[in-house]
Amino acid sequence: MNEGASRARHVAIIMDGNGRWAKRHHVPRAMGHRRGVEAVRKLVRSVESMGLECLTLYAFSSENWKRPDEEVSDLMNLMRKFIKSDLPEFMANDVRLKIIGDWQGLAPDIVEMLEDALEQTAKGRHTLAVALNYGSQQEIARAASKAAGKGEITVESITAELDTAALPPLDLLIRTSGEVRLSNFLLWQCAYAEMLFVDTLWPDFEPEHLQTALDDFATRERRYGGR
Ligand code: FPP
C-alpha cells in the first residue's frame, strides 16, 4: 500500500526549450516564445479540470536580463499581450493571478497592468503564479532579512516571508527540454518536492503531458525523510 501517495496541489514548471523549438522549426526565436505562450494558455485552461490548486510558471528569471535586448523586449511584450488578452478568461475560469519575484522592478506599465490583474482576479479559486524577475537565492535572502527583522531566524520564519508564503507547499517540479537543473527556481520550496525532467520542448508541452505527470506523481511515495 502506497500510503505516502496523494494528489498534487501545487505544480511548478520551468518552461524551457522555446529557442530550440524555434531552431528546429527554422523560425525566429521570438516565434518559439510566442508558441511558448500558446502552451501556457492551453495549460491554464486545463488547470481547473485537473483539480490543481496552484500552477507556478517560471516566465522570466532575474538572470534573463543578460539576454540580448531584442529578446528581453520580445518577452516583455509577450507578457503585456498575455495579461491584456487573457485577463477576462482568467476571471471567467476562476483563476487568481499571483506574481512572485522582484516584479516591482519591471517596466512601470507592466507593473501597473499586473497590479490591476492581481486586484481583478483576487477572488479566483485556482492560482496561476507567474515568476517574473525571479531568482530563488534573492528571494531567500529577502525572506531571511525580513525574518531577522522580526525576531529569530528559523525554517518557519523564513518560509513565512517567501514570495510563495500564501501558496500550498510545492508538490511537483517539472522542467521541460531535457535539461536537468533548477536554474535558481524555488530552491527552498523544492526541499521535499518531487521532480520530473521531460525531453519535450516547452511549446510542444500539452495539457496531456501535465496530466501524465500528475498521474505519475500520484503513484510516488513521499516520506519526507521518514521511512
Ligand atoms: C526558456 O526557453 C524560456 C524562457 C526564458 C521564457 C519562458 C517564457 C515563455 C514561455 C513566454 C512568456 C510566458 C508567459 C506566462 C506570458 P529558452 O529561450 O531558454 O529556450 P532554449 O534553451 O531552447 O534556447
mmCIF file of C-alpha atoms and ligand atoms in Angstrom:
data_model
loop_
_atom_site.group_PDB
_atom_site.id
_atom_site.type_symbol
_atom_site.label_atom_id
_atom_site.label_comp_id
_atom_site.label_asym_id
_atom_site.label_seq_id
_atom_site.Cartn_x
_atom_site.Cartn_y
_atom_site.Cartn_z
ATOM 1 C CA MET A 1 0.000 0.000 0.000
ATOM 2 C CA ASN A 2 1.424 3.326 -1.053
ATOM 3 C CA GLU A 3 0.389 5.428 1.925
ATOM 4 C CA GLY A 4 2.540 8.435 1.041
ATOM 5 C CA ALA A 5 0.901 8.919 -2.375
ATOM 6 C CA SER A 6 -1.575 11.740 -2.892
ATOM 7 C CA ARG A 7 -2.987 14.154 -5.394
ATOM 8 C CA ALA A 8 -0.765 17.116 -6.277
ATOM 9 C CA ARG A 9 -1.986 20.517 -5.125
ATOM 10 C CA HIS A 10 0.865 22.664 -6.393
ATOM 11 C CA VAL A 11 2.933 22.079 -9.529
ATOM 12 C CA ALA A 12 5.699 24.368 -10.768
ATOM 13 C CA ILE A 13 7.200 24.325 -14.244
ATOM 14 C CA ILE A 14 10.498 25.543 -15.671
ATOM 15 C CA MET A 15 9.345 26.232 -19.232
ATOM 16 C CA ASP A 16 12.496 25.536 -21.210
ATOM 17 C CA GLY A 17 13.187 24.927 -24.882
ATOM 18 C CA ASN A 18 11.478 27.774 -26.758
ATOM 19 C CA GLY A 19 14.727 28.652 -28.535
ATOM 20 C CA ARG A 20 15.456 25.065 -29.565
ATOM 21 C CA TRP A 21 11.863 24.659 -30.755
ATOM 22 C CA ALA A 22 12.311 27.714 -32.998
ATOM 23 C CA LYS A 23 15.623 26.405 -34.334
ATOM 24 C CA ARG A 24 14.109 23.014 -35.071
ATOM 25 C CA HIS A 25 11.258 24.652 -36.986
ATOM 26 C CA HIS A 26 13.546 27.129 -38.790
ATOM 27 C CA VAL A 27 11.666 30.148 -37.439
ATOM 28 C CA PRO A 28 12.897 33.180 -35.442
ATOM 29 C CA ARG A 29 13.491 32.719 -31.720
ATOM 30 C CA ALA A 30 10.639 35.145 -30.984
ATOM 31 C CA MET A 31 8.260 32.662 -32.613
ATOM 32 C CA GLY A 32 9.415 29.999 -30.146
ATOM 33 C CA HIS A 33 8.468 32.290 -27.250
ATOM 34 C CA ARG A 34 5.139 33.077 -28.928
ATOM 35 C CA ARG A 35 4.372 29.373 -29.217
ATOM 36 C CA GLY A 36 5.500 29.082 -25.598
ATOM 37 C CA VAL A 37 2.758 31.497 -24.581
ATOM 38 C CA GLU A 38 0.241 29.365 -26.501
ATOM 39 C CA ALA A 39 1.351 26.369 -24.436
ATOM 40 C CA VAL A 40 0.869 28.427 -21.249
ATOM 41 C CA ARG A 41 -2.616 29.430 -22.355
ATOM 42 C CA LYS A 42 -3.713 25.847 -23.050
ATOM 43 C CA LEU A 43 -2.317 24.671 -19.747
ATOM 44 C CA VAL A 44 -4.005 27.387 -17.706
ATOM 45 C CA ARG A 45 -7.320 26.448 -19.327
ATOM 46 C CA SER A 46 -6.922 22.864 -18.127
ATOM 47 C CA VAL A 47 -5.826 23.552 -14.553
ATOM 48 C CA GLU A 48 -9.362 23.600 -13.188
ATOM 49 C CA SER A 49 -10.324 20.245 -14.729
ATOM 50 C CA MET A 50 -7.143 18.669 -13.334
ATOM 51 C CA GLY A 51 -8.076 19.752 -9.828
ATOM 52 C CA LEU A 52 -4.831 21.676 -9.287
ATOM 53 C CA GLU A 53 -4.897 24.411 -6.664
ATOM 54 C CA CYS A 54 -1.794 26.139 -7.924
ATOM 55 C CA LEU A 55 0.356 26.196 -11.042
ATOM 56 C CA THR A 56 3.578 28.199 -10.838
ATOM 57 C CA LEU A 57 5.410 29.100 -14.061
ATOM 58 C CA TYR A 58 8.959 30.395 -14.439
ATOM 59 C CA ALA A 59 8.441 33.087 -17.076
ATOM 60 C CA PHE A 60 11.395 35.445 -16.559
ATOM 61 C CA SER A 61 14.340 34.986 -14.240
ATOM 62 C CA SER A 62 16.465 37.673 -12.654
ATOM 63 C CA GLU A 63 19.280 36.305 -14.865
ATOM 64 C CA ASN A 64 17.243 36.573 -18.106
ATOM 65 C CA TRP A 65 18.147 40.294 -18.328
ATOM 66 C CA LYS A 66 21.508 39.077 -19.654
ATOM 67 C CA ARG A 67 19.827 38.005 -22.928
ATOM 68 C CA PRO A 68 20.058 40.315 -25.964
ATOM 69 C CA ASP A 69 17.923 43.478 -25.620
ATOM 70 C CA GLU A 70 15.694 42.409 -28.506
ATOM 71 C CA GLU A 71 14.813 39.095 -26.861
ATOM 72 C CA VAL A 72 14.144 40.748 -23.475
ATOM 73 C CA SER A 73 11.897 43.220 -25.230
ATOM 74 C CA ASP A 74 10.059 40.392 -27.068
ATOM 75 C CA LEU A 75 9.464 38.596 -23.767
ATOM 76 C CA MET A 76 8.177 41.761 -22.068
ATOM 77 C CA ASN A 77 5.841 42.466 -24.987
ATOM 78 C CA LEU A 78 4.525 38.922 -24.830
ATOM 79 C CA MET A 79 3.856 39.458 -21.147
ATOM 80 C CA ARG A 80 1.935 42.660 -21.860
ATOM 81 C CA LYS A 81 -0.161 40.946 -24.546
ATOM 82 C CA PHE A 82 -0.758 37.890 -22.400
ATOM 83 C CA ILE A 83 -2.076 39.882 -19.450
ATOM 84 C CA LYS A 84 -4.263 42.060 -21.638
ATOM 85 C CA SER A 85 -5.774 39.279 -23.740
ATOM 86 C CA ASP A 86 -6.122 36.573 -21.091
ATOM 87 C CA LEU A 87 -7.320 38.545 -18.093
ATOM 88 C CA PRO A 88 -11.045 38.182 -18.966
ATOM 89 C CA GLU A 89 -10.519 34.444 -19.390
ATOM 90 C CA PHE A 90 -8.793 34.139 -16.006
ATOM 91 C CA MET A 91 -11.741 35.828 -14.402
ATOM 92 C CA ALA A 92 -14.250 33.626 -16.229
ATOM 93 C CA ASN A 93 -12.324 30.491 -15.224
ATOM 94 C CA ASP A 94 -11.907 31.331 -11.544
ATOM 95 C CA VAL A 95 -8.145 31.811 -11.913
ATOM 96 C CA ARG A 96 -6.367 34.023 -9.405
ATOM 97 C CA LEU A 97 -3.155 35.568 -10.653
ATOM 98 C CA LYS A 98 -0.182 35.761 -8.304
ATOM 99 C CA ILE A 99 3.245 37.109 -9.171
ATOM 100 C CA ILE A 100 6.435 36.001 -7.451
ATOM 101 C CA GLY A 101 9.848 37.602 -7.806
ATOM 102 C CA ASP A 102 11.008 41.195 -7.810
ATOM 103 C CA TRP A 103 8.254 42.205 -10.230
ATOM 104 C CA GLN A 104 8.087 45.789 -8.990
ATOM 105 C CA GLY A 105 11.390 46.169 -10.842
ATOM 106 C CA LEU A 106 9.735 45.643 -14.245
ATOM 107 C CA ALA A 107 8.685 48.479 -16.573
ATOM 108 C CA PRO A 108 6.120 50.786 -14.879
ATOM 109 C CA ASP A 109 3.357 49.990 -17.411
ATOM 110 C CA ILE A 110 3.765 46.243 -16.770
ATOM 111 C CA VAL A 111 3.730 46.794 -13.004
ATOM 112 C CA GLU A 112 0.508 48.756 -13.411
ATOM 113 C CA MET A 113 -1.082 46.061 -15.585
ATOM 114 C CA LEU A 114 -0.072 43.391 -13.093
ATOM 115 C CA GLU A 115 -1.438 45.332 -10.124
ATOM 116 C CA ASP A 116 -4.731 45.672 -11.952
ATOM 117 C CA ALA A 117 -4.794 41.963 -12.893
ATOM 118 C CA LEU A 118 -3.973 40.919 -9.315
ATOM 119 C CA GLU A 119 -6.816 43.020 -7.990
ATOM 120 C CA GLN A 120 -9.329 41.823 -10.575
ATOM 121 C CA THR A 121 -8.544 38.118 -10.098
ATOM 122 C CA ALA A 122 -8.127 38.209 -6.316
ATOM 123 C CA LYS A 123 -11.184 36.030 -5.657
ATOM 124 C CA GLY A 124 -10.268 33.159 -8.032
ATOM 125 C CA ARG A 125 -10.035 29.648 -6.583
ATOM 126 C CA HIS A 126 -7.194 28.311 -8.778
ATOM 127 C CA THR A 127 -3.894 30.131 -8.569
ATOM 128 C CA LEU A 128 -1.653 30.842 -11.527
ATOM 129 C CA ALA A 129 1.608 32.068 -10.029
ATOM 130 C CA VAL A 130 3.944 33.629 -12.562
ATOM 131 C CA ALA A 131 7.595 34.092 -11.620
ATOM 132 C CA LEU A 132 8.803 37.397 -13.046
ATOM 133 C CA ASN A 133 12.244 38.882 -12.466
ATOM 134 C CA TYR A 134 12.527 35.935 -10.105
ATOM 135 C CA GLY A 135 15.623 34.447 -8.519
ATOM 136 C CA SER A 136 15.307 31.964 -5.700
ATOM 137 C CA GLN A 137 18.544 32.878 -3.911
ATOM 138 C CA GLN A 138 17.462 36.526 -3.943
ATOM 139 C CA GLU A 139 14.006 35.516 -2.632
ATOM 140 C CA ILE A 140 15.571 33.522 0.233
ATOM 141 C CA ALA A 141 17.937 36.395 1.099
ATOM 142 C CA ARG A 142 14.988 38.840 1.154
ATOM 143 C CA ALA A 143 12.940 36.472 3.298
ATOM 144 C CA ALA A 144 15.795 35.841 5.738
ATOM 145 C CA SER A 145 16.375 39.555 6.102
ATOM 146 C CA LYS A 146 12.675 40.187 6.832
ATOM 147 C CA ALA A 147 12.563 37.253 9.272
ATOM 148 C CA ALA A 148 15.662 38.607 11.081
ATOM 149 C CA GLY A 149 13.976 41.991 11.402
ATOM 150 C CA LYS A 150 11.064 40.344 13.231
ATOM 151 C CA GLY A 151 12.997 38.021 15.538
ATOM 152 C CA GLU A 152 14.529 34.578 15.355
ATOM 153 C CA ILE A 153 15.567 33.066 12.025
ATOM 154 C CA THR A 154 14.028 29.605 11.750
ATOM 155 C CA VAL A 155 12.876 27.428 8.846
ATOM 156 C CA GLU A 156 9.322 28.502 9.614
ATOM 157 C CA SER A 157 10.082 32.219 9.923
ATOM 158 C CA ILE A 158 11.899 32.246 6.555
ATOM 159 C CA THR A 159 9.181 30.176 4.858
ATOM 160 C CA ALA A 160 6.598 32.674 6.093
ATOM 161 C CA GLU A 161 8.421 35.539 4.359
ATOM 162 C CA LEU A 162 8.949 33.870 0.972
ATOM 163 C CA ASP A 163 7.023 35.145 -2.059
ATOM 164 C CA THR A 164 5.247 31.772 -2.060
ATOM 165 C CA ALA A 165 4.125 32.001 1.590
ATOM 166 C CA ALA A 166 0.427 32.080 0.687
ATOM 167 C CA LEU A 167 0.670 29.174 -1.792
ATOM 168 C CA PRO A 168 0.255 25.467 -0.994
ATOM 169 C CA PRO A 169 3.527 23.557 -0.407
ATOM 170 C CA LEU A 170 5.194 22.628 -3.692
ATOM 171 C CA ASP A 171 4.435 19.013 -4.650
ATOM 172 C CA LEU A 172 5.981 18.618 -8.063
ATOM 173 C CA LEU A 173 8.543 20.490 -10.124
ATOM 174 C CA ILE A 174 8.678 19.835 -13.866
ATOM 175 C CA ARG A 175 11.376 21.039 -16.254
ATOM 176 C CA THR A 176 10.974 20.638 -19.991
ATOM 177 C CA SER A 177 13.550 20.311 -22.782
ATOM 178 C CA GLY A 178 15.807 17.661 -21.259
ATOM 179 C CA GLU A 179 17.935 19.974 -19.094
ATOM 180 C CA VAL A 180 18.397 18.697 -15.532
ATOM 181 C CA ARG A 181 18.973 21.703 -13.279
ATOM 182 C CA LEU A 182 16.964 24.140 -11.157
ATOM 183 C CA SER A 183 18.329 27.420 -12.549
ATOM 184 C CA ASN A 184 17.694 29.403 -9.360
ATOM 185 C CA PHE A 185 13.982 28.450 -9.244
ATOM 186 C CA LEU A 186 12.163 27.631 -5.974
ATOM 187 C CA LEU A 187 15.281 26.199 -4.302
ATOM 188 C CA TRP A 188 13.824 26.381 -0.777
ATOM 189 C CA GLN A 189 10.382 25.178 -1.862
ATOM 190 C CA CYS A 190 11.903 22.135 -3.634
ATOM 191 C CA ALA A 191 13.223 20.672 -0.358
ATOM 192 C CA TYR A 192 10.659 17.861 -0.481
ATOM 193 C CA ALA A 193 9.095 18.337 -3.904
ATOM 194 C CA GLU A 194 9.091 15.508 -6.407
ATOM 195 C CA MET A 195 10.894 16.298 -9.642
ATOM 196 C CA LEU A 196 10.244 15.407 -13.225
ATOM 197 C CA PHE A 197 12.517 16.244 -16.136
ATOM 198 C CA VAL A 198 10.969 15.672 -19.547
ATOM 199 C CA ASP A 199 12.533 15.932 -23.007
ATOM 200 C CA THR A 200 9.535 17.735 -24.561
ATOM 201 C CA LEU A 201 10.349 21.289 -25.647
ATOM 202 C CA TRP A 202 8.092 23.818 -23.926
ATOM 203 C CA PRO A 203 5.990 24.863 -26.985
ATOM 204 C CA ASP A 204 5.141 21.162 -27.502
ATOM 205 C CA PHE A 205 4.107 20.649 -23.857
ATOM 206 C CA GLU A 206 0.372 19.878 -23.857
ATOM 207 C CA PRO A 207 -2.136 19.540 -21.007
ATOM 208 C CA GLU A 208 -1.941 15.752 -21.601
ATOM 209 C CA HIS A 209 1.745 15.876 -20.590
ATOM 210 C CA LEU A 210 0.784 17.560 -17.332
ATOM 211 C CA GLN A 211 -1.967 15.007 -16.727
ATOM 212 C CA THR A 212 0.557 12.189 -17.231
ATOM 213 C CA ALA A 213 2.905 13.916 -14.770
ATOM 214 C CA LEU A 214 0.099 14.201 -12.211
ATOM 215 C CA ASP A 215 -0.807 10.522 -12.647
ATOM 216 C CA ASP A 216 2.849 9.628 -12.148
ATOM 217 C CA PHE A 217 3.026 11.865 -9.061
ATOM 218 C CA ALA A 218 0.036 10.076 -7.541
ATOM 219 C CA THR A 219 1.990 6.800 -7.597
ATOM 220 C CA ARG A 220 5.060 8.189 -5.827
ATOM 221 C CA GLU A 221 5.578 7.556 -2.153
ATOM 222 C CA ARG A 222 6.693 10.664 -0.279
ATOM 223 C CA ARG A 223 8.409 10.030 3.014
ATOM 224 C CA TYR A 224 9.787 13.478 3.920
ATOM 225 C CA GLY A 225 12.888 11.879 5.382
ATOM 226 C CA GLY A 226 10.924 9.262 7.351
ATOM 227 C CA ARG A 227 10.508 5.628 6.354
HETATM 228 C C1 FPP B 1 13.199 29.206 -21.961
HETATM 229 O O1 FPP B 1 13.402 28.925 -23.311
HETATM 230 C C2 FPP B 1 12.083 30.090 -21.799
HETATM 231 C C3 FPP B 1 12.135 31.351 -21.325
HETATM 232 C C4 FPP B 1 13.373 32.036 -20.915
HETATM 233 C C5 FPP B 1 10.959 32.172 -21.200
HETATM 234 C C6 FPP B 1 9.679 31.449 -20.907
HETATM 235 C C7 FPP B 1 8.619 32.321 -21.353
HETATM 236 C C8 FPP B 1 7.506 31.955 -22.021
HETATM 237 C C9 FPP B 1 7.070 30.581 -22.252
HETATM 238 C C10 FPP B 1 6.639 33.005 -22.562
HETATM 239 C C11 FPP B 1 6.148 34.017 -21.579
HETATM 240 C C12 FPP B 1 5.279 33.461 -20.515
HETATM 241 C C13 FPP B 1 4.114 33.982 -20.126
HETATM 242 C C14 FPP B 1 3.464 33.486 -18.881
HETATM 243 C C15 FPP B 1 3.431 35.034 -20.893
HETATM 244 P P1 FPP B 1 14.821 29.267 -23.925
HETATM 245 O O2 FPP B 1 14.679 30.516 -24.703
HETATM 246 O O3 FPP B 1 15.864 29.289 -22.855
HETATM 247 O O4 FPP B 1 14.999 28.023 -24.862
HETATM 248 P P2 FPP B 1 16.355 27.335 -25.295
HETATM 249 O O5 FPP B 1 17.013 26.861 -24.020
HETATM 250 O O6 FPP B 1 15.900 26.224 -26.174
HETATM 251 O O7 FPP B 1 17.170 28.373 -26.025
#
